[in-house]
Amino acid sequence: MKLRVIKGSNPGELLAMDGDTFTIGREEDNQFVIPEAGVSRHHCRFSRIDGDWLVEDLHSVNGVLVNGVKVDGGMMVKVGDEITVFSHQFRLEDDAATPEAKPVFTAVSNDVVNSAFPEAESPVVEAGPESGKKISNGLMLKLIALLVLLCAIGVVVVVFLRKADGGKASEVERSVGVTEENLIDEKELSSLKPSESVAPPVEEVKIVEEKKAEADEKSAEEPAKVDEVKAGADVEPEPEGEVPAAVTQPALVSAPNLLVVRSVPSDAEVLLDGEAVGATPLVLKDLKEGRHTLELSSRGYEKMTRQLQIPEREYDKTYKLVLKPGTIEIVTRPAAAEVWLGRKLLGTTPLLLENFAAGNYEFTLASGGCEKVVVPLTLTEAKGEHIEKDLPSILGSLKLQTTPASCKIFVDGAYMGTSVVSSDNAHISEPFLVENLNPGWAYLKVLHSSGKYDASLIQIKKGEMLSTQVAIWLPTHRLTKVTGEAQEVMLLKEGENGDVVVTREYQKPEQVFKPQISKLEKLEDSDIAEYVRQRAETKRPGESGPSTKSQYSLTAADFASQAKRQEFVPMYGRKMISLTGQVTGKMKDRYGAVILNYTTAIRCYMVPGFSTADLEEVDKLIEAKRNVSIRGLCEGIRDNTIIMSNCICISEPD
């Protein structure tokens, strides 16, 4: 079975449902992912049951529709049904798609007869004494074939007229030669009841050919051909080879005696006619026709009893159980939250509390990383109560993509994991998710295996997810131009005509046309590591070893004196710098960001949301002509001024 996308992303795409289940949702572990906010993490599931398919709504927020009808728990689907999941619409199709039923014929032409009965087609002959006889024989065969087709249509019409008139024979029956022996018995016809839950608006029937004459050995060896047609529509038989000796008859098809039992809550014990048969959700197959007693029971809930008639019109049902009086059920998202009544811990969610007296209660729900929620409740003697709460998170999360992939990720010095290559683009990584981070400013470091890294300050907000991308410049190719100039570059894009877009370290992307290129060689990992090692060996005055530090602590005067060095950007660019010195100026830009100046050589942009208390403290230090210490990210040099970003105050100098 397959799903065809008829609305949404990639219309016309065919989705193969090869296994026993097929899920749709927002999470990556679904077989089909719809990355939209209106789609739940696990929205719906298709399940194969004895060759048929069942679609289930997995408690989604926006629900699932089948042919415009909302699914309540689950619903059986068939080929041609249209399933709607938020903005996407799918159609269920068979593995071997068959053309839709064609319109009823209004006339039969000689071409149709010739194609159906090739042996009846008149041969092309030259004019002669016998030609008139041959043409007359061919015309005669065509007329016989046409008469047989008309008889077949008449028999089908008579059968359905007999059903509508209660079995009374009419003159039409006698005119086409229909007898009591070749019609379905009235009692047998009334016992064949199609399942209304699976049947489309027009009942499906099967036309089965009767056996041909035993004298025809060729026809006896071939299997009977089965064609599906719609009830009430005219039927155009498509015989192959010789005309069959018997006229085909329609027979109604009944659904299997199947029952799908679900309950809210799930895992309820199910008894059928007093015998335990399992727990919900449950599929019962091959049930005997007739009346049955179905019982559902679950701890803390009233027992439910229902009388069923098999086959059921709606054989996929969800039963909602009712809490017993004095019972309280508490469910939270996330689960495993502690439930307190005053100073007494009652347990963790999901929790079922029984035998509570009527009265007023106040429950406190607490979970690590979430705000406490207080729930007042009035319990009556008439019924139980259900509490369902979302606990707001006090933590934040980070979603990060790295360029290139396979980079180690650190937050405040703690290793969080390694990014993996995206399945869609080999140059970037799949989104890397870091959850349960404390709100506030954090130090993010992304480290490549070559030793090169990127570091920055990020702000984690309570209950929110920060999405960001980090790109580390690394040479991927060696580009040699026709002039003989060779450069290590990062390849960003390669055109079909041979043009490329590349970037060099600390340079803007540039386009190089094919006539300018002599050779473009891909660098091995060892070549990249060697390049990074050589670049890291740049030394600062007074240092004896390579400059491989990720953070520096300098006075503002010393840092400003380094600006004229050629190696300044490779040494300090995109690194965390701690500065101490007297602030000579304070201002705000047009966006309201606070800027501190250490003389005219260093400009520090403070983090967004720089607090009023911090600003007042800086004003006091400036007025007292005392040093101000900050830490931020060195962005490079602009207009002979060192630019620092995401700066924060760290402490007062000694």
XYZ file of C-alpha atoms in Angstrom:
654
model
C 0.000 0.000 0.000
C 1.175 3.546 -0.706
C 0.326 7.107 0.297
C 0.338 9.768 -2.391
C 0.908 13.379 -1.317
C -1.818 15.418 -2.998
C -1.379 18.599 -0.936
C 1.622 19.905 0.988
C 5.340 19.487 0.381
C 6.266 17.560 -2.801
C 2.738 16.983 -4.208
C 2.577 13.755 -6.179
C 5.234 12.007 -4.074
C 4.490 8.325 -3.358
C 5.245 7.050 0.161
C 5.708 3.292 0.419
C 4.137 1.652 3.481
C 6.139 -1.584 3.391
C 6.061 -2.484 7.086
C 3.194 -3.179 9.475
C 3.158 0.433 10.717
C 3.745 3.870 9.178
C 3.866 7.059 11.274
C 3.547 10.761 10.420
C 4.635 13.598 12.703
C 7.061 16.425 13.425
C 9.835 14.356 15.055
C 12.657 12.861 13.001
C 11.827 9.266 14.077
C 8.620 9.244 11.975
C 8.540 7.576 8.562
C 7.211 10.844 7.092
C 8.216 14.098 8.781
C 6.190 17.319 8.490
C 8.284 20.066 10.136
C 5.366 22.379 10.958
C 4.229 23.745 14.304
C 0.648 22.574 13.732
C 1.779 18.958 13.437
C 2.276 17.016 16.680
C 5.534 15.187 17.412
C 3.820 11.862 16.666
C 0.617 12.853 14.881
C -0.866 9.641 13.468
C -0.073 6.001 12.746
C -1.150 3.567 10.020
C -1.322 -0.105 11.070
C -1.797 -3.175 8.870
C -4.519 -5.580 10.141
C -5.095 -8.737 8.061
C -4.309 -6.875 4.853
C -6.492 -3.883 5.774
C -5.188 -0.570 7.115
C -6.150 1.306 10.260
C -5.276 4.987 10.854
C -4.963 6.177 14.468
C -4.866 9.698 15.882
C -1.988 9.650 18.394
C -3.604 12.324 20.609
C -2.565 15.088 18.189
C -3.550 18.699 18.797
C -5.128 19.395 15.388
C -6.480 15.905 14.715
C -6.692 13.676 11.628
C -9.432 13.715 8.970
C -10.466 10.839 6.700
C -12.576 12.083 3.786
C -13.365 15.178 5.856
C -14.458 13.201 8.948
C -12.392 13.609 12.118
C -10.840 10.390 13.418
C -11.850 9.612 16.988
C -9.190 7.178 18.147
C -8.937 5.088 14.962
C -10.669 4.384 11.656
C -10.271 1.730 8.962
C -9.223 3.168 5.588
C -9.243 1.803 2.070
C -7.815 2.606 -1.329
C -9.015 6.009 -2.519
C -9.587 7.482 0.962
C -8.096 10.941 1.545
C -6.333 11.559 4.859
C -5.672 15.116 6.088
C -2.847 15.891 8.540
C -2.834 19.650 9.239
C -1.704 21.292 5.946
C -0.945 17.988 4.199
C -3.403 15.757 2.374
C -2.727 12.176 1.312
C -4.567 9.583 -0.770
C -4.294 5.843 -0.063
C -3.329 3.925 -3.187
C -2.662 0.286 -3.981
C 0.820 -0.956 -4.824
C -0.329 -1.617 -8.393
C -2.463 1.402 -9.244
C -5.502 0.506 -11.337
C -7.391 2.965 -13.536
C -10.674 4.260 -12.267
C -13.924 2.790 -13.613
C -14.753 4.203 -17.018
C -18.123 5.754 -17.929
C -20.895 3.409 -19.101
C -20.884 2.845 -22.851
C -23.778 4.249 -24.850
C -23.137 2.446 -28.106
C -20.946 -0.378 -29.341
C -18.931 0.299 -32.486
C -17.392 -2.223 -34.802
C -13.946 -1.247 -33.495
C -14.949 -2.215 -29.930
C -16.304 -5.572 -31.092
C -13.215 -6.210 -33.185
C -10.889 -5.484 -30.229
C -12.907 -7.726 -27.897
C -13.240 -10.631 -30.341
C -10.214 -10.652 -32.642
C -11.326 -13.873 -34.350
C -14.520 -12.108 -35.436
C -12.643 -9.369 -37.277
C -13.145 -9.430 -41.048
C -9.984 -10.253 -42.977
C -8.896 -7.944 -45.734
C -9.404 -9.751 -49.059
C -9.205 -8.808 -52.594
C -12.320 -8.660 -54.729
C -13.250 -12.027 -56.188
C -15.978 -14.618 -56.334
C -15.641 -15.552 -52.598
C -15.119 -12.075 -51.140
C -18.771 -11.280 -50.656
C -19.278 -14.495 -48.711
C -16.332 -13.771 -46.377
C -17.495 -10.251 -45.628
C -20.984 -11.512 -44.834
C -19.590 -14.112 -42.400
C -17.523 -11.441 -40.598
C -20.503 -9.140 -40.257
C -22.549 -12.016 -38.910
C -19.949 -12.748 -36.180
C -19.968 -9.082 -35.152
C -23.731 -9.061 -34.828
C -23.611 -12.232 -32.692
C -20.988 -10.679 -30.427
C -23.078 -7.509 -30.062
C -26.130 -9.606 -29.143
C -24.161 -11.447 -26.422
C -22.986 -8.119 -24.941
C -26.558 -6.809 -24.826
C -27.713 -10.039 -23.124
C -25.057 -9.676 -20.467
C -26.175 -6.122 -19.739
C -29.789 -7.245 -19.517
C -28.974 -10.001 -17.006
C -27.166 -7.562 -14.716
C -30.081 -5.113 -14.857
C -32.564 -7.937 -14.097
C -30.613 -9.101 -11.036
C -30.679 -5.674 -9.464
C -34.334 -5.123 -10.409
C -35.107 -8.463 -8.715
C -33.401 -7.246 -5.541
C -35.402 -3.992 -5.592
C -38.758 -5.722 -6.297
C -38.368 -8.380 -3.583
C -37.582 -11.234 -5.936
C -40.613 -10.911 -8.250
C -39.810 -11.983 -11.777
C -40.661 -9.531 -14.524
C -41.239 -9.684 -18.216
C -37.752 -8.351 -18.715
C -36.326 -11.496 -17.067
C -38.195 -13.761 -19.419
C -37.276 -11.656 -22.432
C -33.535 -12.198 -21.835
C -33.876 -15.855 -20.856
C -33.098 -15.597 -17.130
C -34.289 -18.583 -15.070
C -34.558 -19.285 -11.352
C -31.470 -21.512 -11.518
C -29.038 -18.800 -12.640
C -30.229 -16.113 -10.114
C -29.049 -15.768 -6.512
C -31.546 -17.209 -4.042
C -33.531 -14.464 -2.245
C -32.675 -15.753 1.236
C -28.992 -16.045 0.313
C -28.980 -12.503 -1.084
C -30.572 -11.040 2.058
C -28.002 -12.775 4.271
C -25.095 -11.070 2.461
C -24.771 -7.723 4.293
C -21.912 -5.456 3.285
C -20.063 -3.676 6.105
C -21.181 -0.060 6.127
C -18.011 1.016 7.932
C -15.761 -0.031 5.051
C -18.082 0.389 2.078
C -17.884 3.568 0.008
C -21.027 5.517 -0.826
C -21.598 3.001 -3.665
C -21.463 -0.690 -2.651
C -18.715 -2.761 -4.227
C -19.582 -6.015 -5.889
C -17.642 -8.722 -7.641
C -18.492 -10.270 -10.968
C -17.234 -13.835 -11.147
C -17.307 -15.768 -14.376
C -18.986 -19.176 -14.266
C -17.147 -22.118 -15.688
C -17.100 -22.426 -19.417
C -18.262 -25.501 -21.245
C -16.301 -28.578 -20.195
C -15.763 -29.401 -23.856
C -13.543 -26.347 -24.226
C -10.258 -27.623 -22.735
C -8.455 -24.331 -23.162
C -11.069 -22.372 -21.244
C -11.208 -25.017 -18.488
C -7.484 -24.611 -17.757
C -7.570 -20.824 -17.448
C -8.524 -19.297 -14.034
C -11.760 -17.411 -13.724
C -11.360 -13.715 -14.234
C -12.642 -11.423 -11.481
C -13.598 -7.829 -12.204
C -14.732 -5.299 -9.629
C -17.571 -2.946 -10.635
C -19.858 -0.568 -8.825
C -23.369 -1.629 -7.883
C -26.094 0.019 -9.897
C -23.759 0.871 -12.800
C -24.024 -0.686 -16.254
C -21.394 -3.327 -16.824
C -19.399 -3.757 -19.987
C -17.853 -7.271 -19.898
C -14.454 -7.593 -21.491
C -14.258 -11.244 -22.660
C -10.985 -12.520 -24.020
C -10.826 -15.084 -26.796
C -14.106 -16.908 -27.415
C -17.475 -15.782 -26.106
C -18.171 -17.488 -22.744
C -20.992 -20.003 -22.695
C -22.528 -18.676 -19.478
C -23.483 -15.181 -18.353
C -21.679 -13.798 -15.272
C -23.630 -13.013 -12.074
C -22.974 -10.410 -9.338
C -22.420 -11.353 -5.691
C -22.238 -9.025 -2.678
C -19.089 -9.089 -0.503
C -19.277 -8.895 3.305
C -16.568 -7.499 5.612
C -14.622 -9.755 7.974
C -16.019 -10.128 11.495
C -13.466 -7.790 13.006
C -13.697 -5.623 16.136
C -11.160 -2.993 17.234
C -11.581 -2.034 20.898
C -9.916 1.047 22.375
C -10.431 2.841 25.650
C -9.581 6.052 27.464
C -7.519 5.357 29.476
C -5.828 2.539 27.597
C -4.782 -0.818 29.084
C -8.328 -1.576 30.267
C -9.168 -5.265 30.742
C -11.561 -6.600 28.078
C -14.066 -9.437 28.579
C -16.077 -10.839 25.664
C -19.069 -12.929 26.734
C -17.524 -13.224 30.196
C -14.138 -14.465 28.954
C -10.947 -12.353 29.314
C -9.490 -11.658 25.874
C -6.788 -9.040 26.599
C -6.313 -5.335 27.271
C -6.950 -2.251 25.142
C -6.078 -1.376 22.480
C -7.221 -4.781 21.206
C -8.111 -6.304 17.835
C -10.578 -9.213 17.910
C -10.745 -11.291 14.718
C -13.032 -13.985 13.290
C -15.881 -13.337 15.721
C -19.041 -15.385 15.423
C -22.015 -13.540 14.023
C -24.716 -12.580 16.467
C -24.999 -10.789 19.801
C -22.037 -10.502 22.183
C -21.462 -8.833 25.554
C -18.380 -6.614 25.838
C -17.066 -5.539 29.280
C -14.240 -3.078 30.021
C -12.783 -2.473 33.465
C -9.820 -0.549 34.856
C -8.654 0.301 38.357
C -10.358 3.445 39.625
C -12.973 3.461 36.847
C -16.569 2.305 36.611
C -17.086 -0.982 34.772
C -18.565 -0.498 31.300
C -20.815 -3.081 29.596
C -21.976 -2.928 25.975
C -24.083 -5.224 23.780
C -22.689 -5.776 20.282
C -24.139 -7.239 17.104
C -21.526 -8.890 14.890
C -20.877 -7.818 12.199
C -20.851 -4.282 13.664
C -21.624 -1.246 11.526
C -18.783 0.617 13.268
C -16.279 -2.027 14.253
C -13.535 0.407 15.383
C -14.714 1.962 18.647
C -13.184 3.954 21.478
C -14.872 3.701 24.893
C -14.310 6.443 27.462
C -14.388 5.063 30.989
C -15.770 7.120 33.879
C -13.845 7.631 37.111
C -15.414 6.241 40.247
C -16.563 8.716 42.918
C -13.722 9.528 45.294
C -11.085 8.935 42.602
C -8.620 11.569 41.322
C -6.394 11.019 38.291
C -3.430 13.388 37.797
C -1.444 13.595 34.546
C 1.372 16.057 33.778
C 3.608 16.982 30.857
C 6.432 16.197 31.410
C 5.598 13.044 33.344
C 7.200 11.885 36.607
C 6.255 15.100 38.423
C 5.905 14.906 42.203
C 2.387 15.345 43.598
C 2.188 16.973 47.040
C -0.816 17.484 49.293
C 0.379 19.951 51.855
C 3.662 18.475 53.137
C 2.784 14.915 52.121
C 4.238 13.398 48.971
C 1.517 11.295 47.310
C 3.588 9.944 44.399
C 4.636 10.832 40.865
C 2.553 11.311 37.733
C 0.678 9.714 36.130
C -1.023 9.083 39.484
C -4.395 7.566 40.440
C -5.682 8.489 43.916
C -8.601 6.508 45.341
C -10.998 6.678 48.286
C -10.822 10.448 48.763
C -13.685 12.021 50.667
C -15.669 14.866 49.107
C -14.166 18.274 49.887
C -11.670 20.922 48.782
C -8.056 20.004 48.061
C -4.940 21.836 46.864
C -2.296 19.790 45.054
C 1.223 21.000 44.247
C 2.912 19.585 41.148
C 6.709 19.829 41.051
C 9.294 18.570 38.575
C 12.989 19.302 38.109
C 13.536 22.104 35.618
C 9.874 23.193 35.736
C 7.874 25.767 37.640
C 5.718 24.492 40.492
C 1.995 24.459 39.708
C -0.685 24.614 42.414
C -4.023 23.027 41.461
C -7.116 23.637 43.624
C -9.792 20.951 43.335
C -13.348 20.502 44.642
C -14.283 16.823 44.832
C -17.967 15.860 44.998
C -19.648 12.592 45.951
C -21.121 12.227 42.464
C -18.017 11.590 40.366
C -14.237 11.411 40.230
C -11.996 14.146 38.848
C -9.259 14.275 36.198
C -6.353 16.768 36.416
C -4.109 17.334 33.393
C -1.439 20.054 33.504
C 1.523 21.287 31.464
C 4.410 22.304 33.721
C 6.213 25.382 32.317
C 9.943 24.826 31.947
C 12.365 27.117 33.767
C 15.200 25.865 31.560
C 16.068 26.629 27.964
C 17.433 24.696 25.027
C 19.794 25.171 22.114
C 19.452 23.964 18.504
C 22.711 24.300 16.620
C 23.959 23.583 13.089
C 27.680 23.585 12.362
C 29.644 24.139 9.173
C 31.406 21.825 8.648
C 29.871 18.833 10.436
C 31.685 16.467 12.852
C 32.451 19.270 15.301
C 32.539 18.860 19.074
C 30.161 21.135 20.960
C 30.888 22.596 24.413
C 28.644 24.779 26.589
C 30.412 26.499 29.502
C 33.268 24.018 29.060
C 31.051 20.909 29.284
C 31.122 18.524 26.301
C 27.618 18.109 24.850
C 28.262 15.904 21.829
C 29.428 15.922 18.191
C 27.438 17.182 15.225
C 26.738 14.752 12.365
C 26.585 15.321 8.608
C 23.199 16.373 7.222
C 21.469 13.916 4.923
C 20.489 16.794 2.613
C 23.719 18.811 2.473
C 27.195 17.376 3.042
C 28.598 20.826 3.914
C 26.521 21.342 7.087
C 25.369 19.245 10.031
C 22.014 17.997 11.153
C 20.455 20.208 13.868
C 22.106 19.384 17.202
C 19.795 19.770 20.204
C 20.986 20.615 23.706
C 18.179 20.636 26.284
C 17.765 21.608 29.941
C 20.204 24.525 29.981
C 20.068 27.055 32.794
C 18.819 30.445 31.597
C 21.388 33.217 31.232
C 24.577 33.824 29.286
C 26.629 30.805 28.315
C 29.960 30.271 26.572
C 29.513 28.206 23.379
C 32.543 26.594 21.760
C 32.483 24.559 18.533
C 35.729 22.623 17.927
C 36.758 20.938 14.664
C 39.032 17.877 14.637
C 41.731 19.981 12.969
C 41.974 22.055 16.146
C 40.216 25.112 14.770
C 37.203 26.368 16.678
C 34.630 29.126 17.069
C 33.614 30.612 20.411
C 30.806 32.987 21.322
C 28.479 34.063 24.100
C 24.867 32.934 23.769
C 21.819 33.870 25.808
C 19.560 31.041 26.974
C 16.032 32.137 27.868
C 13.585 30.390 30.176
C 11.232 28.030 28.377
C 12.604 28.971 24.936
C 14.809 27.357 22.299
C 17.716 29.283 20.799
C 18.416 28.343 17.173
C 21.806 29.326 15.761
C 24.444 28.333 13.215
C 28.213 28.304 13.630
C 30.569 28.304 10.647
C 34.279 27.576 10.984
C 36.442 28.541 8.049
C 38.552 25.596 6.905
C 40.325 25.096 3.572
C 38.640 22.352 1.578
C 40.393 22.800 -1.805
C 43.567 24.136 -3.350
C 42.703 26.454 -6.237
C 45.348 27.087 -8.900
C 44.572 29.793 -11.411
C 45.900 29.989 -14.985
C 48.224 32.753 -13.774
C 49.997 30.186 -11.580
C 48.626 31.626 -8.291
C 47.656 28.856 -5.840
C 45.405 29.411 -2.814
C 43.797 27.297 -0.093
C 40.077 28.069 -0.236
C 36.768 26.847 1.161
C 34.486 25.714 -1.648
C 30.971 27.094 -1.146
C 29.356 26.284 -4.488
C 30.287 24.566 -7.726
C 28.297 25.329 -10.870
C 27.467 22.887 -13.643
C 29.539 24.924 -16.118
C 32.654 24.680 -13.925
C 32.402 28.086 -12.218
C 32.943 28.054 -8.446
C 32.228 30.261 -5.454
C 35.016 30.148 -2.859
C 36.168 32.080 0.157
C 39.574 32.589 1.693
C 40.226 33.048 5.395
C 38.839 36.351 6.680
C 37.757 37.271 3.120
C 34.388 37.674 1.448
C 33.131 34.977 -0.961
C 34.227 35.434 -4.566
C 33.221 33.820 -7.837
C 35.919 32.291 -10.029
C 35.019 31.466 -13.622
C 36.095 28.267 -15.334
C 38.483 29.981 -17.830
C 40.401 31.394 -14.834
C 40.877 27.960 -13.212
C 43.833 25.752 -14.022
C 43.271 23.125 -11.293
C 40.921 22.570 -8.331
C 42.177 19.910 -5.900
C 40.305 18.585 -2.876
C 42.425 18.648 0.311
C 42.807 15.578 2.478
C 42.127 15.751 6.228
C 45.871 15.589 6.881
C 46.431 18.612 4.599
C 43.741 20.585 6.452
C 45.249 19.709 9.848
C 48.708 20.774 8.649
C 47.356 24.088 7.380
C 45.697 24.800 10.726
C 48.875 23.813 12.598
C 50.995 26.188 10.567
C 48.558 29.046 11.053
C 48.558 28.440 14.817
C 52.337 28.813 15.041
C 52.133 32.593 14.710
C 53.838 34.016 17.820
C 53.141 37.039 19.912
C 56.061 39.184 21.158
C 57.529 37.652 24.300
C 55.933 34.237 23.724
C 58.114 31.207 23.115
C 55.384 28.758 22.090
C 52.644 28.700 19.470
C 49.566 30.880 19.949
C 46.921 28.175 20.447
C 45.033 29.764 23.350
C 41.264 30.184 23.098
C 41.033 33.007 25.676
C 43.275 35.962 26.543
C 43.395 38.328 29.497
C 44.981 41.688 28.627
C 44.984 45.295 29.649
C 43.220 47.608 27.252
C 46.496 49.393 26.470
C 48.349 46.143 25.621
C 45.475 44.938 23.473
C 45.273 48.218 21.554
C 49.011 48.086 20.859
C 48.582 44.742 19.063
C 46.135 46.155 16.488
C 48.866 47.157 14.015
C 50.373 43.679 13.905
C 49.756 41.716 10.710
C 48.956 38.593 12.757
C 46.340 40.329 14.925
C 43.251 38.870 13.264
C 44.568 35.268 12.980
C 45.656 35.445 16.624
C 42.696 37.166 18.287
C 39.851 36.909 15.755
C 36.729 35.120 17.094
C 38.415 34.489 20.446
C 37.230 35.435 23.933
C 39.158 38.415 25.313
C 39.118 39.691 28.904
C 40.050 43.388 29.088
C 40.798 45.677 32.013
C 41.237 49.447 31.747
C 39.648 52.816 32.135
C 36.588 53.477 30.002
C 36.888 56.775 28.201
C 33.382 56.933 26.752
C 29.917 55.422 26.972
C 27.085 55.664 24.424
C 24.149 53.839 22.858
C 23.633 52.986 19.201
C 20.350 53.520 17.354
C 19.122 50.093 18.491
C 19.689 50.894 22.161
C 22.822 48.722 22.604
C 25.327 50.034 25.161
C 28.843 50.740 23.812
C 31.935 51.211 25.988
C 35.112 52.742 24.528
C 38.633 52.126 25.822
C 40.258 55.195 24.239
C 39.471 55.394 20.521
C 41.206 52.118 19.702
C 38.733 49.664 21.285
C 34.938 49.675 20.977
C 32.986 47.165 23.075
C 29.335 46.344 22.284
C 27.670 45.053 25.450
C 25.265 42.104 25.361
C 21.606 42.833 24.514
C 19.610 43.493 27.631
C 22.575 44.935 29.551
C 20.985 45.493 32.968
C 20.362 48.890 34.514
C 22.224 47.782 37.662
C 25.326 46.929 35.619
C 25.093 50.214 33.769
C 24.895 52.142 37.028
C 27.929 50.245 38.347
C 29.905 51.117 35.202
C 28.931 54.791 35.601
C 30.283 54.783 39.168
C 33.596 53.248 38.022
C 33.938 55.748 35.188
C 33.197 58.670 37.519
C 35.757 57.382 40.038
C 38.250 56.816 37.206
C 38.613 53.195 38.157
C 39.209 50.284 35.831
C 36.303 48.426 34.241
C 36.758 44.713 33.400
C 34.797 43.133 30.579
C 34.862 39.900 28.600
C 33.725 39.592 24.999
C 34.368 38.259 21.532
C 36.932 39.919 19.278
C 35.318 40.486 15.876
C 38.410 42.020 14.206
C 39.398 45.543 13.158
C 37.132 48.067 11.489
C 38.276 51.598 10.580
C 41.408 51.165 12.732
C 39.239 50.294 15.737
C 39.150 46.905 17.473
C 35.553 45.686 17.626
C 34.376 43.551 20.567
C 30.870 42.028 20.696
C 28.644 40.303 23.289
C 30.586 41.883 26.119
C 29.699 41.482 29.790
C 31.111 42.985 32.968
C 33.054 40.350 34.898
C 34.498 41.961 38.028
C 36.208 44.976 39.550
C 40.003 45.023 39.416
C 41.991 44.513 42.590
